Amino acid sequence: MKLRFSLIVIALNIAVVASLLLGATQVENIWRYLFNPGFDSASTNHLILWEIRIPRILVALLIGAALGLAGAIAQSAANNPLADPAILGTSAGASLGVVSGVLLNLADVGSVLAVFFATIGALFATALTFTWARSVGALIIIGIGTSALFSAIVGLLITATNNPEIRSISFWSLGSLALATSDSLLIITPVFLVCFFFAFKIAPQLDLLSLGDISVRHLGLSAKAIRLKAFLIIGLLVAVSVSTVGSISFLALAAPHIARILFGGKSRILTIASSLIGALILLVGDTIARSVLPPYELPIGLITSLLGAPILILLVRKAALTWK
């Protein structure tokens, strides 16, 4: 297990170096700028490295980790391998919150107010799914319906409005780190750290959910209360992710699966492993998205799906995965 964790950390470091080196513009003497932040601070190279690439890399790592963690919590809370924030409706709710805030001229993408509106939308959508589902098994079906409803509303708002700012976020809605800045880190970092702390804390309770709600009740705990705490954490993680980079598909589903295959099903291990794997997938995906067709960028959701899906399929086939 330690070897596998070490390999993921090494892969993350390689991905960071590659992301620093690759891009639409070649940065000369990049290592000198990196290890001497004050060197030629007025130059374009310094601006590209310290104001664009490094903040973007850090945002990619944190958002990827947040989505990986959210997916792991969702699958454990629902006790279902198909559960993820997109399928539960959380991501669509967050997107609707951000679009509503921008439409009302109350928020800009990536701002604190955008996170606020995204949180309201994410928690509202999750609450609908959680309330309407009469059983754990119904969570996925209800979640798909909730997601479809909120996604349709987002699409209508984007296409029907004359607000140019709303139309400009159409690409953002497909997933993009183009708007990521150092200011984004001031919002993402504390939210992720707080959510990770509480996710790690409730992880043993999430493990108990696999025993069934009746068994959890016999242990003196409330399965509904455990899921409520889990969904609150998911809502915050998804809100800060969607408000910053839009909706990124598949990552929250793939990262926990890969982590489960490599490290087992204990939730505390999964919180760490899913975060690391999610960070790796998103960073590699973003590097490809902004490097393959310079100066244009591809939607990051497309790249994460292309990266994550084959890896997941190969690992599942090799491990003959069964949900436990």
XYZ file of C-alpha atoms in Angstrom:
324
model
C 0.000 0.000 0.000
C 2.826 2.421 0.879
C 4.448 1.685 -2.478
C 1.244 2.514 -4.342
C 0.806 5.760 -2.436
C 4.433 6.626 -3.195
C 3.923 5.944 -6.902
C 0.891 8.236 -7.001
C 2.837 11.009 -5.259
C 5.698 10.557 -7.736
C 3.222 10.683 -10.627
C 1.768 13.894 -9.184
C 5.211 15.493 -9.062
C 5.913 14.475 -12.656
C 2.537 15.891 -13.710
C 3.300 19.193 -11.954
C 6.649 19.513 -13.751
C 5.038 18.668 -17.098
C 2.298 21.221 -16.483
C 4.892 23.893 -15.710
C 6.771 23.170 -18.925
C 3.865 22.724 -21.329
C 1.534 25.395 -22.625
C 0.689 27.677 -25.519
C 3.747 29.825 -24.718
C 7.245 28.513 -24.072
C 8.748 30.000 -20.900
C 12.513 30.406 -21.211
C 14.711 29.878 -18.142
C 11.675 28.499 -16.345
C 13.673 27.008 -13.464
C 15.376 30.312 -12.778
C 12.004 32.048 -12.567
C 10.650 29.227 -10.412
C 13.404 29.121 -7.802
C 13.992 32.877 -7.821
C 10.493 34.445 -7.728
C 11.902 37.968 -7.757
C 13.935 37.437 -10.935
C 12.863 39.766 -13.771
C 9.441 40.214 -12.185
C 8.225 42.593 -14.898
C 8.798 40.134 -17.745
C 6.144 38.192 -19.633
C 7.783 34.908 -18.635
C 7.479 35.779 -14.951
C 3.825 36.735 -15.439
C 2.983 33.519 -17.286
C 4.657 31.336 -14.669
C 3.615 33.005 -11.409
C 0.299 34.602 -12.345
C -1.101 31.965 -14.692
C 0.515 28.517 -14.629
C 1.324 28.042 -10.946
C -2.088 29.249 -9.673
C -3.779 27.128 -12.333
C -1.786 24.051 -11.321
C -2.663 24.550 -7.655
C -6.336 25.076 -8.496
C -6.326 21.911 -10.625
C -4.797 19.910 -7.770
C -7.283 21.206 -5.197
C -10.375 20.919 -7.402
C -9.362 17.445 -8.541
C -8.837 16.414 -4.930
C -12.188 17.943 -3.946
C -14.074 16.080 -6.670
C -12.303 12.811 -5.916
C -13.169 13.190 -2.242
C -16.782 14.114 -3.032
C -17.137 11.019 -5.196
C -15.719 8.745 -2.513
C -18.105 10.136 0.099
C -21.077 9.866 -2.279
C -20.384 6.216 -3.083
C -19.921 5.296 0.571
C -22.975 7.257 1.736
C -25.236 5.774 -0.928
C -23.527 2.372 -0.706
C -23.642 2.350 -4.481
C -20.744 2.294 -6.976
C -22.664 4.517 -9.404
C -23.134 7.379 -6.956
C -21.304 10.602 -7.665
C -22.191 14.307 -7.336
C -23.327 14.511 -10.963
C -25.683 11.551 -10.711
C -27.059 12.713 -7.356
C -27.938 16.095 -8.874
C -25.467 18.043 -6.744
C -23.338 19.285 -9.642
C -26.329 20.441 -11.683
C -27.719 22.247 -8.652
C -24.409 24.034 -8.118
C -24.305 25.045 -11.789
C -27.815 26.451 -11.558
C -26.819 28.413 -8.470
C -23.829 30.001 -10.207
C -25.762 30.821 -13.382
C -28.575 32.347 -11.307
C -26.105 34.504 -9.389
C -24.478 35.741 -12.587
C -27.860 36.333 -14.245
C -28.965 38.471 -11.289
C -25.681 40.422 -11.492
C -24.887 39.371 -7.939
C -21.834 37.200 -8.593
C -18.960 36.538 -10.976
C -17.608 33.098 -11.780
C -15.023 32.090 -9.181
C -16.005 34.771 -6.669
C -17.015 34.234 -3.049
C -20.615 35.052 -3.952
C -20.498 32.468 -6.746
C -19.483 29.864 -4.167
C -22.378 31.034 -1.993
C -24.922 30.646 -4.808
C -23.375 27.330 -5.865
C -23.619 26.053 -2.298
C -27.303 26.978 -2.111
C -27.982 25.260 -5.440
C -25.923 22.181 -4.587
C -27.483 21.712 -1.157
C -30.987 22.350 -2.508
C -30.586 19.761 -5.281
C -29.032 17.264 -2.887
C -31.820 17.878 -0.370
C -34.429 17.204 -3.057
C -32.756 13.938 -3.996
C -32.301 12.984 -0.355
C -35.937 13.850 0.517
C -37.651 12.310 -2.491
C -35.723 9.035 -2.310
C -37.663 6.689 -0.045
C -34.792 4.213 0.036
C -31.056 4.091 -0.583
C -31.697 2.203 -3.796
C -33.890 5.017 -5.107
C -31.188 7.667 -4.553
C -29.573 7.071 -7.934
C -32.809 7.139 -9.929
C -34.120 10.235 -8.141
C -30.690 11.854 -8.459
C -30.607 11.293 -12.215
C -34.021 12.932 -12.495
C -32.957 15.872 -10.329
C -29.771 16.302 -12.345
C -31.682 16.243 -15.633
C -34.168 18.830 -14.364
C -31.553 21.277 -13.090
C -29.333 20.798 -16.154
C -32.281 21.588 -18.416
C -32.967 24.794 -16.485
C -29.300 25.806 -16.778
C -29.397 25.165 -20.520
C -32.550 27.239 -20.915
C -31.078 30.142 -18.950
C -27.861 30.145 -20.975
C -29.551 29.944 -24.378
C -32.591 32.157 -23.726
C -30.976 35.138 -22.019
C -29.554 38.175 -23.752
C -27.044 38.665 -20.953
C -23.623 38.447 -22.687
C -21.922 37.345 -19.476
C -24.229 34.346 -19.199
C -23.474 33.338 -22.767
C -19.763 33.744 -22.131
C -19.860 31.073 -19.432
C -21.152 28.418 -21.830
C -17.602 27.118 -22.249
C -17.058 27.355 -18.494
C -20.119 25.162 -17.943
C -18.340 22.357 -19.830
C -15.425 22.566 -17.416
C -12.476 24.924 -17.771
C -9.668 26.203 -15.564
C -9.152 29.245 -17.790
C -10.597 31.554 -15.120
C -8.515 30.085 -12.284
C -6.366 32.678 -10.487
C -4.441 33.027 -7.251
C -7.579 34.583 -5.745
C -9.399 31.313 -6.426
C -7.017 29.584 -4.029
C -8.155 31.830 -1.176
C -11.616 30.292 -1.506
C -10.838 26.727 -2.523
C -8.082 25.943 -0.013
C -9.941 26.542 3.277
C -13.134 24.889 2.009
C -11.265 21.780 0.895
C -9.241 21.495 4.105
C -12.319 21.845 6.322
C -14.299 19.347 4.239
C -11.411 16.883 4.198
C -11.111 17.112 7.987
C -14.786 16.332 8.545
C -14.821 13.649 5.842
C -11.907 11.915 7.526
C -13.694 12.248 10.857
C -16.957 10.626 9.719
C -15.224 7.979 7.575
C -15.681 5.171 10.170
C -19.404 5.953 10.250
C -19.552 5.754 6.456
C -18.024 2.277 6.659
C -20.901 1.212 8.918
C -23.465 2.113 6.247
C -22.364 -0.929 4.245
C -23.892 -3.066 7.020
C -27.347 -1.669 6.304
C -29.492 0.934 8.026
C -30.969 -1.538 10.513
C -27.540 -2.667 11.692
C -26.454 0.964 12.036
C -29.534 1.633 14.173
C -28.673 -1.322 16.416
C -25.279 0.286 16.989
C -27.003 3.385 18.334
C -26.417 5.561 15.270
C -28.714 7.136 12.706
C -27.974 6.226 9.101
C -29.980 9.236 7.957
C -27.896 11.581 10.120
C -24.668 10.080 8.768
C -25.835 10.571 5.187
C -26.949 14.114 5.951
C -23.454 15.001 7.181
C -21.945 13.306 4.140
C -24.167 15.184 1.704
C -23.402 18.514 3.390
C -19.698 17.874 2.809
C -20.363 16.824 -0.790
C -22.427 19.959 -1.373
C -19.648 22.264 -0.187
C -16.958 20.448 -2.185
C -19.010 20.486 -5.368
C -20.059 24.110 -4.845
C -16.505 25.399 -4.636
C -15.502 23.228 -7.608
C -18.356 24.146 -9.933
C -18.235 27.847 -9.062
C -14.550 27.930 -10.023
C -14.128 25.575 -12.980
C -17.623 24.522 -14.031
C -18.964 20.997 -14.189
C -16.279 18.370 -14.792
C -17.712 15.007 -15.695
C -16.602 11.521 -14.708
C -13.759 12.470 -12.372
C -15.781 12.105 -9.166
C -16.965 8.700 -10.373
C -13.633 7.362 -11.624
C -11.224 8.486 -8.888
C -12.905 6.594 -5.991
C -13.240 3.451 -8.119
C -9.555 3.508 -8.986
C -8.690 4.216 -5.341
C -10.883 1.331 -4.162
C -9.191 -1.087 -6.542
C -5.695 0.014 -5.529
C -6.180 0.537 -1.790
C -9.321 -1.278 -0.655
C -12.635 -0.058 0.657
C -11.862 1.553 4.024
C -13.274 5.064 3.914
C -10.365 6.769 5.676
C -7.921 5.339 3.159
C -10.312 6.219 0.347
C -10.548 9.864 1.420
C -6.797 10.238 0.968
C -6.384 8.025 -2.095
C -9.390 9.427 -3.970
C -8.185 12.973 -3.337
C -4.710 12.207 -4.693
C -6.010 10.329 -7.730
C -8.577 13.030 -8.468
C -5.859 15.681 -8.289
C -3.663 13.670 -10.661
C -6.429 13.088 -13.220
C -7.504 16.727 -13.313
C -3.967 18.119 -13.518
C -3.034 15.802 -16.386
C -6.348 16.520 -18.079
C -5.922 20.281 -17.797
C -2.356 20.131 -19.102
C -3.576 18.237 -22.155
C -6.596 20.519 -22.605
C -4.468 23.664 -22.847
C -1.519 22.148 -24.715
C -2.877 19.906 -27.448
C -4.336 22.660 -29.688
C -2.638 25.918 -28.651
C -3.729 28.657 -28.302
C -7.171 27.052 -27.972
C -8.372 25.041 -24.992
C -10.482 21.912 -24.997
C -13.225 21.401 -22.393
C -11.565 19.768 -19.413
C -14.563 17.476 -18.859
C -13.932 15.897 -22.249
C -10.300 15.203 -21.388
C -11.015 13.795 -17.911
C -13.560 11.409 -19.415
C -11.105 10.296 -22.096
C -8.404 9.799 -19.454
C -10.452 8.308 -16.650
C -12.757 5.966 -18.541
C -10.111 3.692 -20.149
C -8.081 3.542 -16.926
C -11.170 2.623 -14.944
C -12.284 -0.026 -17.448
C -8.835 -1.652 -17.555
C -8.463 -1.705 -13.776
C -11.964 -3.073 -13.216
C -11.444 -5.835 -15.768
C -8.042 -6.715 -14.350
C -9.224 -6.760 -10.762
C -12.621 -8.328 -11.541
C -14.051 -5.705 -9.216
C -17.067 -6.518 -7.075
C -18.717 -3.904 -4.887
C -18.170 -4.698 -1.234
